[in-house]
PDB file of N, CA and C in Angstrom:
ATOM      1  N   UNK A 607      -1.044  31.050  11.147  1.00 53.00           N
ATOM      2  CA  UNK A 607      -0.585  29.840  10.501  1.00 53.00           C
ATOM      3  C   UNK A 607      -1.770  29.175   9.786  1.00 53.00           C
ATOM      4  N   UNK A 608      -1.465  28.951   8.924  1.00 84.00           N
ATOM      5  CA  UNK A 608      -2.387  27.909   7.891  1.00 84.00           C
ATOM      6  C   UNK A 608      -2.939  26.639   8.838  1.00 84.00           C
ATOM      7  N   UNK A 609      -4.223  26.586   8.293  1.00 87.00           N
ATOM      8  CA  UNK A 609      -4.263  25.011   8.843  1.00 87.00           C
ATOM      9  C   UNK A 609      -5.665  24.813   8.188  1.00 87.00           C
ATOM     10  N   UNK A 610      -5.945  23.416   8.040  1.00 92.00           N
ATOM     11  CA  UNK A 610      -6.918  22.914   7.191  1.00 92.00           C
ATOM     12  C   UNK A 610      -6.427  21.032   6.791  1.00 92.00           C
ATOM     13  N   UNK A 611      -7.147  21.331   4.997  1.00 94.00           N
ATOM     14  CA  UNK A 611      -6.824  19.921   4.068  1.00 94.00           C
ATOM     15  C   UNK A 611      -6.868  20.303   3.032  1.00 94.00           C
ATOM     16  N   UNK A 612      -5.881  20.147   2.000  1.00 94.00           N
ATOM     17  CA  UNK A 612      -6.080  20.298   1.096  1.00 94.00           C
ATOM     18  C   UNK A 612      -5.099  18.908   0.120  1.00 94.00           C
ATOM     19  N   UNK A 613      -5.378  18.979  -1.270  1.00 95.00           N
ATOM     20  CA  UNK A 613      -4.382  17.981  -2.015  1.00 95.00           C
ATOM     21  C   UNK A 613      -3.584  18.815  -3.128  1.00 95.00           C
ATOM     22  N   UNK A 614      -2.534  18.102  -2.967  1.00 95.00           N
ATOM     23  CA  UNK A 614      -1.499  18.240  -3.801  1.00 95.00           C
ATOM     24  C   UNK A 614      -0.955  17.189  -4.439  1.00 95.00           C
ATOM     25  N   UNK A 615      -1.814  17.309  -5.723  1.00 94.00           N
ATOM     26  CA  UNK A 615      -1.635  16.254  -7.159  1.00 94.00           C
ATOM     27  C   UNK A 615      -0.418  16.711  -8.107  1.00 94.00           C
ATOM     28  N   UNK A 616       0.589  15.500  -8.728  1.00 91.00           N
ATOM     29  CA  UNK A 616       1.130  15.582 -10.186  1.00 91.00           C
ATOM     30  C   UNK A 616       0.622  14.669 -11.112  1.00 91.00           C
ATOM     31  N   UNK A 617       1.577  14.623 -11.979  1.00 88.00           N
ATOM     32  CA  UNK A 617       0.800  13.126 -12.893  1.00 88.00           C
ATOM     33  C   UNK A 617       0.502  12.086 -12.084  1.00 88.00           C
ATOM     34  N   UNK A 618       1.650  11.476 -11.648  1.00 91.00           N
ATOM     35  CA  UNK A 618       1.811  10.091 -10.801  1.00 91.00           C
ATOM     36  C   UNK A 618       1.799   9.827  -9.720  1.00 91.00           C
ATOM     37  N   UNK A 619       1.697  11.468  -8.723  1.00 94.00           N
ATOM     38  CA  UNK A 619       1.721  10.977  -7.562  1.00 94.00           C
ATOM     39  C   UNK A 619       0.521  12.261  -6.217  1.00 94.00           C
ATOM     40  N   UNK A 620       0.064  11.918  -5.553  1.00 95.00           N
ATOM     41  CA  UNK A 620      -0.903  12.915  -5.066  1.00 95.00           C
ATOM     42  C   UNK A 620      -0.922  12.790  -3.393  1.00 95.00           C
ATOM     43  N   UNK A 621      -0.897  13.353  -2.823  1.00 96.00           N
ATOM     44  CA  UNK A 621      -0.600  13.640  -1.000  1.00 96.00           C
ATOM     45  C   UNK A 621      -1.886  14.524  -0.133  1.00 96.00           C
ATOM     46  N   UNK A 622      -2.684  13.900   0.328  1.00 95.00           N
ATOM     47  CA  UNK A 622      -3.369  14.464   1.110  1.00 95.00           C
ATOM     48  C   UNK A 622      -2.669  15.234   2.139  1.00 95.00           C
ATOM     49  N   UNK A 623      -2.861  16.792   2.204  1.00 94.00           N
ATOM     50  CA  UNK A 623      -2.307  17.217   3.621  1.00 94.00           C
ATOM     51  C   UNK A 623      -2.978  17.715   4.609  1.00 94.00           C
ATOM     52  N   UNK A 624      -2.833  17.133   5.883  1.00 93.00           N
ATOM     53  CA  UNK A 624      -3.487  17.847   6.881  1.00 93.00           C
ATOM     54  C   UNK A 624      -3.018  18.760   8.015  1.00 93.00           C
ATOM     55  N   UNK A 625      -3.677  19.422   8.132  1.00 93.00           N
ATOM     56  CA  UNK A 625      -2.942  20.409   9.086  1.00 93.00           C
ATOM     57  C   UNK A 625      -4.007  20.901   9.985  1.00 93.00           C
ATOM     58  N   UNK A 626      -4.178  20.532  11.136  1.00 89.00           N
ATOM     59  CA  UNK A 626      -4.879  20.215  12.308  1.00 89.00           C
ATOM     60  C   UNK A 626      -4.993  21.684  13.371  1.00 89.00           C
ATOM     61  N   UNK A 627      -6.002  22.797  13.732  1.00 88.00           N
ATOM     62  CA  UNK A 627      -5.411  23.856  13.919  1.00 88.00           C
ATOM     63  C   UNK A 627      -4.959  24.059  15.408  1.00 88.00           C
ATOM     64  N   UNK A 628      -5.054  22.986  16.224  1.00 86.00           N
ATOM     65  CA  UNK A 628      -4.296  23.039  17.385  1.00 86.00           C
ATOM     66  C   UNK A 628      -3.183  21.979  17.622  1.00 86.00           C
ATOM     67  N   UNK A 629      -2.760  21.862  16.480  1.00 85.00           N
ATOM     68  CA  UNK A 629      -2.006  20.583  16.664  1.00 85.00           C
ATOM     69  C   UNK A 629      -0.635  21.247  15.497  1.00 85.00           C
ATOM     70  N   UNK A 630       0.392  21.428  15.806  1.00 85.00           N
ATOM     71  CA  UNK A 630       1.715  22.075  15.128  1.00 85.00           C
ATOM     72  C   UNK A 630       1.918  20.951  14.175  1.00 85.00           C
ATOM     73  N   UNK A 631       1.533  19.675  14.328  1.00 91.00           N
ATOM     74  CA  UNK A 631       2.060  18.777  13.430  1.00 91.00           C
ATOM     75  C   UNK A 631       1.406  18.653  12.114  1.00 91.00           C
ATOM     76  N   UNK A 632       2.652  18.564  10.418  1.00 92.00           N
ATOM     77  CA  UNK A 632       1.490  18.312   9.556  1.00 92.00           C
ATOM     78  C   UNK A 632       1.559  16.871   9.239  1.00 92.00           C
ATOM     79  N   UNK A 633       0.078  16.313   8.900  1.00 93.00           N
ATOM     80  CA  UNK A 633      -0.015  15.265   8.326  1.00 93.00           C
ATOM     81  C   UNK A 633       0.354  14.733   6.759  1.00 93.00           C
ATOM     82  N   UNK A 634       0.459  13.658   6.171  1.00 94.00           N
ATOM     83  CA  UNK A 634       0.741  13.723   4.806  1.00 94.00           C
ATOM     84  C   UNK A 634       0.509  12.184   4.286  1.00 94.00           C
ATOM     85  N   UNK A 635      -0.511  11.815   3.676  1.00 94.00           N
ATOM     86  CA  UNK A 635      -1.001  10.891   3.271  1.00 94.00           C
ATOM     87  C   UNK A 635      -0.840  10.300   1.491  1.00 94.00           C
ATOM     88  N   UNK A 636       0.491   9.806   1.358  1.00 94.00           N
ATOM     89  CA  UNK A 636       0.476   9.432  -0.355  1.00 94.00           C
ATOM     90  C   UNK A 636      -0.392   9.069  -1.068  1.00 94.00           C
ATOM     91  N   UNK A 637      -0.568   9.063  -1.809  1.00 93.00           N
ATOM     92  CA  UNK A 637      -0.627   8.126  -3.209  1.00 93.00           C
ATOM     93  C   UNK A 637       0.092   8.262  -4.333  1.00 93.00           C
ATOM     94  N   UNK A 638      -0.186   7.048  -5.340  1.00 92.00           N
ATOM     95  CA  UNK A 638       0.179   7.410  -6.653  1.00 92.00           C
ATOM     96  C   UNK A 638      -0.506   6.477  -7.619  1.00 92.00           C
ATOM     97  N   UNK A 639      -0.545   6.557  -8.929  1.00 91.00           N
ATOM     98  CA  UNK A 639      -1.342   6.480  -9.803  1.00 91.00           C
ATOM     99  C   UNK A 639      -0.832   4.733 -10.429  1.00 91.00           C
ATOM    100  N   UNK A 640      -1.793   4.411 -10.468  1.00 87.00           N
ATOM    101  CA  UNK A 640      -1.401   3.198 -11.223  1.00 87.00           C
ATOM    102  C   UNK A 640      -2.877   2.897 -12.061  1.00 87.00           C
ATOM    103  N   UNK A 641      -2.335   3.064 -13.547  1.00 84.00           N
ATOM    104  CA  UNK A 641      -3.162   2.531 -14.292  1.00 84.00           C
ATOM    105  C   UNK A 641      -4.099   4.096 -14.323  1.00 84.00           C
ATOM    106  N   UNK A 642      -5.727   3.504 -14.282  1.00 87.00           N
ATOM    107  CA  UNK A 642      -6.667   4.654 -13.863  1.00 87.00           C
ATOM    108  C   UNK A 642      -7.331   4.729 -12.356  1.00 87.00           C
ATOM    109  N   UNK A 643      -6.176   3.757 -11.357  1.00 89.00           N
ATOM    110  CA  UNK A 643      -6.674   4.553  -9.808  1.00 89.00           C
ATOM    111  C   UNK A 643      -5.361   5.142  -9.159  1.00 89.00           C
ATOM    112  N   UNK A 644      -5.844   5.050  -7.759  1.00 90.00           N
ATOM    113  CA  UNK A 644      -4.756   5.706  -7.224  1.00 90.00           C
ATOM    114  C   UNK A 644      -4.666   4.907  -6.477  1.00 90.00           C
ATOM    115  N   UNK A 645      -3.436   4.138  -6.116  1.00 89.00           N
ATOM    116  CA  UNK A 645      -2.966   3.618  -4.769  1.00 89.00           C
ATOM    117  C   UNK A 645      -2.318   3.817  -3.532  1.00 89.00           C
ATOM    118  N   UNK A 646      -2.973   3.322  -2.421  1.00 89.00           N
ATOM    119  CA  UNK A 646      -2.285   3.553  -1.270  1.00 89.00           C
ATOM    120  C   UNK A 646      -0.752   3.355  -1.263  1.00 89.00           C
ATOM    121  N   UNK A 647       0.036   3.871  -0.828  1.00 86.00           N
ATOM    122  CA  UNK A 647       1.851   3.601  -0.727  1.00 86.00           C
ATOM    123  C   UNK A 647       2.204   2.835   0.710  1.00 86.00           C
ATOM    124  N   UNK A 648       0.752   3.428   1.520  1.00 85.00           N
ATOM    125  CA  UNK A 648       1.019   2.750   2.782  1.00 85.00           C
ATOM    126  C   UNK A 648       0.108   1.687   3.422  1.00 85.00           C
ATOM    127  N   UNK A 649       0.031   0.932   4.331  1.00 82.00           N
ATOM    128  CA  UNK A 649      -0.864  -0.355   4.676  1.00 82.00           C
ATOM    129  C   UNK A 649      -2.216   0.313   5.176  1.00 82.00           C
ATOM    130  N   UNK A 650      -3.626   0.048   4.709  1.00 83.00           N
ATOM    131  CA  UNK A 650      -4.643   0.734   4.873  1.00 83.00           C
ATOM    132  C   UNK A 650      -4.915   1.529   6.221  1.00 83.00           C
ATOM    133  N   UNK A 651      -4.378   0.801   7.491  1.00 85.00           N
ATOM    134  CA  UNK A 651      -4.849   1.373   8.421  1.00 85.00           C
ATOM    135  C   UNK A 651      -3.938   2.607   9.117  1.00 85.00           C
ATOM    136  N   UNK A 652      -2.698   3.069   8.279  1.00 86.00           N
ATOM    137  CA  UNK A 652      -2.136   4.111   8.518  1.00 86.00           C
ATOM    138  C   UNK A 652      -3.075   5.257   7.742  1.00 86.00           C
ATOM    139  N   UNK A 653      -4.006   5.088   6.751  1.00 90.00           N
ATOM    140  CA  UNK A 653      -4.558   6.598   6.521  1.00 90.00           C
ATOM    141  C   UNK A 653      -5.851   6.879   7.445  1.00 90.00           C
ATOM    142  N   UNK A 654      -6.409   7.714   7.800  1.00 90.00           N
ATOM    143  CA  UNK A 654      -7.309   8.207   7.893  1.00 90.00           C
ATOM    144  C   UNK A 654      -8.335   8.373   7.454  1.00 90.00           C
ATOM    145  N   UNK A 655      -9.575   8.113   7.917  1.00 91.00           N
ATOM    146  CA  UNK A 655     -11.020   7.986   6.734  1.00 91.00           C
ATOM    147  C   UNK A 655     -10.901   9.492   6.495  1.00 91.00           C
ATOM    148  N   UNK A 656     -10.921  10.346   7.128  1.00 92.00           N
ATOM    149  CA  UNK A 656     -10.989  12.007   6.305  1.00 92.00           C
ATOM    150  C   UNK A 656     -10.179  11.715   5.254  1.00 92.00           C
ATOM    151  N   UNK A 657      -8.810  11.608   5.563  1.00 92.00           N
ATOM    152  CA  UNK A 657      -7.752  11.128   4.227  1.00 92.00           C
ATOM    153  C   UNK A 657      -8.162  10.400   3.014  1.00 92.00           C
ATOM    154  N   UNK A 658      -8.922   9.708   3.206  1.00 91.00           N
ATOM    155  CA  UNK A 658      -9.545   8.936   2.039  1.00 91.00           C
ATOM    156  C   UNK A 658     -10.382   9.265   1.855  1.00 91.00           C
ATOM    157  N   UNK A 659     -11.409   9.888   2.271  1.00 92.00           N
ATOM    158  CA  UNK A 659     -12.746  10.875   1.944  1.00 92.00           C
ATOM    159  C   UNK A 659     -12.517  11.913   0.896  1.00 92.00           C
ATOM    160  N   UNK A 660     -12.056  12.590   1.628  1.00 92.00           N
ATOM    161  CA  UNK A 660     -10.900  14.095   0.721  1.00 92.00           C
ATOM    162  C   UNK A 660     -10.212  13.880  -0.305  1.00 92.00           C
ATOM    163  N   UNK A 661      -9.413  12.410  -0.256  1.00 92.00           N
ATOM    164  CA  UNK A 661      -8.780  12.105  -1.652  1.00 92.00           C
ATOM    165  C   UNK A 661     -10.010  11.472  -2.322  1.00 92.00           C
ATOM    166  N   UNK A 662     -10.759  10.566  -2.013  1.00 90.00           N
ATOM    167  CA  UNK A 662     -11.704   9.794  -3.347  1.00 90.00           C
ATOM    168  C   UNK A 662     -12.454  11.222  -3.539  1.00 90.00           C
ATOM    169  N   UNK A 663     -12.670  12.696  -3.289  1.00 91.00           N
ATOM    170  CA  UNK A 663     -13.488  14.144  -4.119  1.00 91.00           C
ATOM    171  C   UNK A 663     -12.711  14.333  -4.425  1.00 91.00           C
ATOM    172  N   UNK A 664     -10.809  14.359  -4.706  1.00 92.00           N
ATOM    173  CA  UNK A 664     -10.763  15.334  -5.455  1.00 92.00           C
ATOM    174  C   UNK A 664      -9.489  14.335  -6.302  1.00 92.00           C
ATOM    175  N   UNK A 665      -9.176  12.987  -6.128  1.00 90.00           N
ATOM    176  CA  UNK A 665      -8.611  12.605  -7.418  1.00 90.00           C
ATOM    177  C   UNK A 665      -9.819  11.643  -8.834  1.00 90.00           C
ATOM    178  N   UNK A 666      -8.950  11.813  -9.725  1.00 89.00           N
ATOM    179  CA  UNK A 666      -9.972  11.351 -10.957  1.00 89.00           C
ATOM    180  C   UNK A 666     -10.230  10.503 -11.267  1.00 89.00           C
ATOM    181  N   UNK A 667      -9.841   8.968  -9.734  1.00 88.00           N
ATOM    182  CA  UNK A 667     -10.043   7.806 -10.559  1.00 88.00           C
ATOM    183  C   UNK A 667     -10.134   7.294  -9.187  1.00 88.00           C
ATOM    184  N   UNK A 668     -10.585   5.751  -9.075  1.00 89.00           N
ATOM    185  CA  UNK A 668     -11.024   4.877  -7.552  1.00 89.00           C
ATOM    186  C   UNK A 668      -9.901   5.114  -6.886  1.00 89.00           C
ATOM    187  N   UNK A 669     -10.033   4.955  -5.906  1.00 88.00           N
ATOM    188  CA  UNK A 669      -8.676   4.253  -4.431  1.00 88.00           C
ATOM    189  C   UNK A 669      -8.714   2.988  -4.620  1.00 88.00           C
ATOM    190  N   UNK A 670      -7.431   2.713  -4.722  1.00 83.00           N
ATOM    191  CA  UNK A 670      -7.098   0.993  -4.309  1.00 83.00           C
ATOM    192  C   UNK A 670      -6.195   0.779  -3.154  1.00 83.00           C
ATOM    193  N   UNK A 671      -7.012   0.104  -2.138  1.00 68.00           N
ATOM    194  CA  UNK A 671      -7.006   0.162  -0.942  1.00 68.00           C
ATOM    195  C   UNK A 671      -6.185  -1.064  -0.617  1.00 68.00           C
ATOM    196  N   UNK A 672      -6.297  -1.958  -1.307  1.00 59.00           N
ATOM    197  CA  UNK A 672      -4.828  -2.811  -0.992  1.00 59.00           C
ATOM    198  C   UNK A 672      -3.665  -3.057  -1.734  1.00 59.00           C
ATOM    199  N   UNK A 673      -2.566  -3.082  -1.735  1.00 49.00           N
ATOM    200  CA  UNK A 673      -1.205  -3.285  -2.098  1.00 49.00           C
ATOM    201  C   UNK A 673      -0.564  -4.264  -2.419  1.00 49.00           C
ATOM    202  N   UNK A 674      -0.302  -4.916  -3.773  1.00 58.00           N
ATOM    203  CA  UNK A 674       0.390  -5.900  -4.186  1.00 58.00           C
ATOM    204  C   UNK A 674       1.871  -6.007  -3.852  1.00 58.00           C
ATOM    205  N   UNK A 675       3.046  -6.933  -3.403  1.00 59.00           N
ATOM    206  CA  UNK A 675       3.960  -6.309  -3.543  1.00 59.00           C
ATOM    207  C   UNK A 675       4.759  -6.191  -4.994  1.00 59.00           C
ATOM    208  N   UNK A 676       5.346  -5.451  -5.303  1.00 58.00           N
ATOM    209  CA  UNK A 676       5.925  -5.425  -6.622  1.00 58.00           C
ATOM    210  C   UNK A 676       6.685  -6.988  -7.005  1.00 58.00           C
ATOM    211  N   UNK A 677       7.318  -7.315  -6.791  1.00 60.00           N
ATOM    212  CA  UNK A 677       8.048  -8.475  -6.527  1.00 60.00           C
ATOM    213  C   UNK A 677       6.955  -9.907  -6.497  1.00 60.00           C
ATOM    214  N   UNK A 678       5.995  -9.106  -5.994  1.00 55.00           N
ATOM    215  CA  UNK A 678       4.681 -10.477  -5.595  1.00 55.00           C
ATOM    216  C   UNK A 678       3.648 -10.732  -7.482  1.00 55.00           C
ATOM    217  N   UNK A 679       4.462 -11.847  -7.960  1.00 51.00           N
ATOM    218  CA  UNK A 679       3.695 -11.874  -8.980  1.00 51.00           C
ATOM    219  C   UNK A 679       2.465 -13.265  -8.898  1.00 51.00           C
ATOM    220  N   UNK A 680       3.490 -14.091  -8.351  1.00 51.00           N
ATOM    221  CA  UNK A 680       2.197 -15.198  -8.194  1.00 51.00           C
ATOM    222  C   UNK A 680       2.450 -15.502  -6.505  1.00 51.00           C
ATOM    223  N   UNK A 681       1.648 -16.735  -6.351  1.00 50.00           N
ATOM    224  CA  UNK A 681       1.208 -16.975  -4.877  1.00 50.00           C
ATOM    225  C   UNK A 681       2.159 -18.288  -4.527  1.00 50.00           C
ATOM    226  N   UNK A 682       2.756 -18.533  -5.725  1.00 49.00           N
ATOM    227  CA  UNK A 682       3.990 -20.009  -5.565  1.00 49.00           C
ATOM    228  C   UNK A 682       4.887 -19.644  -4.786  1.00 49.00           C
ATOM    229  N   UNK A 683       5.462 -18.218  -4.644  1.00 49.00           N
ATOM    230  CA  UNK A 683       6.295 -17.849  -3.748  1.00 49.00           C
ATOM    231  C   UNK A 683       5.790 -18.226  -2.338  1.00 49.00           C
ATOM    232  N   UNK A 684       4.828 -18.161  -1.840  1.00 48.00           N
ATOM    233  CA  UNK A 684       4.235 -18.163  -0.252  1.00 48.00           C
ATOM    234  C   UNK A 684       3.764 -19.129  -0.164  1.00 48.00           C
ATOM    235  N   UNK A 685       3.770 -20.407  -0.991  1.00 48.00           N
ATOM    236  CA  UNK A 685       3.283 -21.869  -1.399  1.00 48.00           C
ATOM    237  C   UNK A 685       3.887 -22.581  -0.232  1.00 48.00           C
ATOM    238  N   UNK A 686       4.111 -23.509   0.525  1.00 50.00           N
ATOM    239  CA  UNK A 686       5.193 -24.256   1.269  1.00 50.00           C
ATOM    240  C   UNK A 686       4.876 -25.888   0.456  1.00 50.00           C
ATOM    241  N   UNK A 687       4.104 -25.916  -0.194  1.00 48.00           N
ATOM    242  CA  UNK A 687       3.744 -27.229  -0.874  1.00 48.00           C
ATOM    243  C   UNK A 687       5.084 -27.264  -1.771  1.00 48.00           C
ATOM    244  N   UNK A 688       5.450 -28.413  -2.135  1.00 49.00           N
ATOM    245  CA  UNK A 688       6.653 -28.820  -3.296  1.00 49.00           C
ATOM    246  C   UNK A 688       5.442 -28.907  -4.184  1.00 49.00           C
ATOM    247  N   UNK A 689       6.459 -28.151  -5.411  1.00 48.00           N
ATOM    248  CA  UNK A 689       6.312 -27.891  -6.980  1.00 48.00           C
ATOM    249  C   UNK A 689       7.262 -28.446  -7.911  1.00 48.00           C
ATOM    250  N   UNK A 690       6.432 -28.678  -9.068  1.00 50.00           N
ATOM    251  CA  UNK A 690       7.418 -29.335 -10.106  1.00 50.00           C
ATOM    252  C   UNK A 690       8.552 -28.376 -10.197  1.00 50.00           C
ATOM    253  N   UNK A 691       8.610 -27.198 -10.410  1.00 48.00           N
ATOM    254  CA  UNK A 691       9.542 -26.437 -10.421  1.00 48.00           C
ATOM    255  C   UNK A 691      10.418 -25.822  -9.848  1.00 48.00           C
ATOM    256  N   UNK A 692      10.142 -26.225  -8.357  1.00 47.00           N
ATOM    257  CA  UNK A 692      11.241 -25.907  -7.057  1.00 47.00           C
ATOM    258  C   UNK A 692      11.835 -27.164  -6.615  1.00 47.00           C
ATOM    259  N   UNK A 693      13.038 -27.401  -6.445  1.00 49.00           N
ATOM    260  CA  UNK A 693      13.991 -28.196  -5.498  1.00 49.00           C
ATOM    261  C   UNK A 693      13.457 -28.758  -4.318  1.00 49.00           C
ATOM    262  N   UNK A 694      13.169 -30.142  -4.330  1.00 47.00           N
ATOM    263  CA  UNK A 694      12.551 -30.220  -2.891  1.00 47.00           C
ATOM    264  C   UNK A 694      13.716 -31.450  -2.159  1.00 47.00           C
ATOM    265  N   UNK A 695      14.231 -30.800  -1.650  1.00 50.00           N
ATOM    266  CA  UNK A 695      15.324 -31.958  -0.316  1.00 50.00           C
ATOM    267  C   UNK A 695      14.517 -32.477   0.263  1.00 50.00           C
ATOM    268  N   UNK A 696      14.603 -34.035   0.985  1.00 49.00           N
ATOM    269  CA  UNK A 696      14.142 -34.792   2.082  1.00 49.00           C
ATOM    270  C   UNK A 696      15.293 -34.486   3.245  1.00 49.00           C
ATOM    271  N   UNK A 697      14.730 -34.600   4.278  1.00 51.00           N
ATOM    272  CA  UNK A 697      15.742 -34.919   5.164  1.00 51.00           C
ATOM    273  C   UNK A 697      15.581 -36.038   5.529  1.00 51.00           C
ATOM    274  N   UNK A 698      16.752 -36.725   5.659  1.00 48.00           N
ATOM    275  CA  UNK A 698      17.214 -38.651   6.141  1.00 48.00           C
ATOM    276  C   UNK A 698      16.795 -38.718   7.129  1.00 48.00           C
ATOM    277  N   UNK A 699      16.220 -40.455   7.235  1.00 52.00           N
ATOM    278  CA  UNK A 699      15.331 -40.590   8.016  1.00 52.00           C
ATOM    279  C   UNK A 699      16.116 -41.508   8.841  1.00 52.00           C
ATOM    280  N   UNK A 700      17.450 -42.033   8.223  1.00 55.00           N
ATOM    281  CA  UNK A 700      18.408 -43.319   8.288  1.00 55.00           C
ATOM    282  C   UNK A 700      18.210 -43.190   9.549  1.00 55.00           C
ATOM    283  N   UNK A 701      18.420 -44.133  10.813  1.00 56.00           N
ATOM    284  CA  UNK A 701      18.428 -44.208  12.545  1.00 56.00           C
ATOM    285  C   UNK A 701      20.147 -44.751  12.449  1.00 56.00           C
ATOM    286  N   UNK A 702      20.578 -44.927  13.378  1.00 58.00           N
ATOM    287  CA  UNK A 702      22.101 -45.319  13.784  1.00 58.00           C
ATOM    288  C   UNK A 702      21.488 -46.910  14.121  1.00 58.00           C
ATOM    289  N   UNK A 703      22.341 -47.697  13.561  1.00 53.00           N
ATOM    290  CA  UNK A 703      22.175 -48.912  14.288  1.00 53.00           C
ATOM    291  C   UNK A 703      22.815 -49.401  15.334  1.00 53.00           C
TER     292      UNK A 703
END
C-alpha cells in the first residue's frame, strides 16, 4: 500500500494528502485559491504544520491562514452599538402605578 505526502493541485483548488504508513487512515487537507494565495477552507488549527509545510513548497503563491466569512463584509454586523442605519427599539421603562 502506498503511503507518504503528496499534493494534488487544479486551478482553484489544491489538497494536501497524507497517508501515514501504520496508520490505514488517509488524511486530506484543502485549499483553494483566492486571488494569488491559497486559503485555508478550514479553521487553522485543524491542519497540521507538515500540512502547511508541504503545501507552502509546492503551491505558487502564500497561505492565508485566516478566513473571512463570505457574508462577513464589514464589522457593523457584530457591532451591538446602535447605528444610524439600524432600527434601534427602547424597551419601556413605564412602572405600574
Amino acid at each position: 500500500m502506498k503511503y507518504g505526502t503528496w499534493l494534488k493541485k487544479d486551478d482553484d483548488r489544491a489538497e494536501v494528502i497524507t497517508k501515514p504508513k501504520k496508520n490505514p487512515r488517509t488524511y486530506r487537507y484543502p485549499f483553494v485559491r483566492v486571488s494569488d494565495a491559497w486559503m485555508l477552507t478550514r479553521e487553522r488549527a485543524w491542519y497540521t504544520e507538515h500540512a502547511l509545510t508541504f503545501a507552502a513548497g509546492g503551491l505558487d503563491g502564500p497561505l492565508v491562514r485566516k478566513q473571512m466569512h463570505p457574508e462577513q463584509t464589514t464589522f457593523d454586523d457584530f457591532d451591538d452599538r446602535p447605528s444610524e442605519y439600524r432600527r434601534v427599539e427602547v424597551a419601556s421603562t413605564a412602572t405600574a402605578d
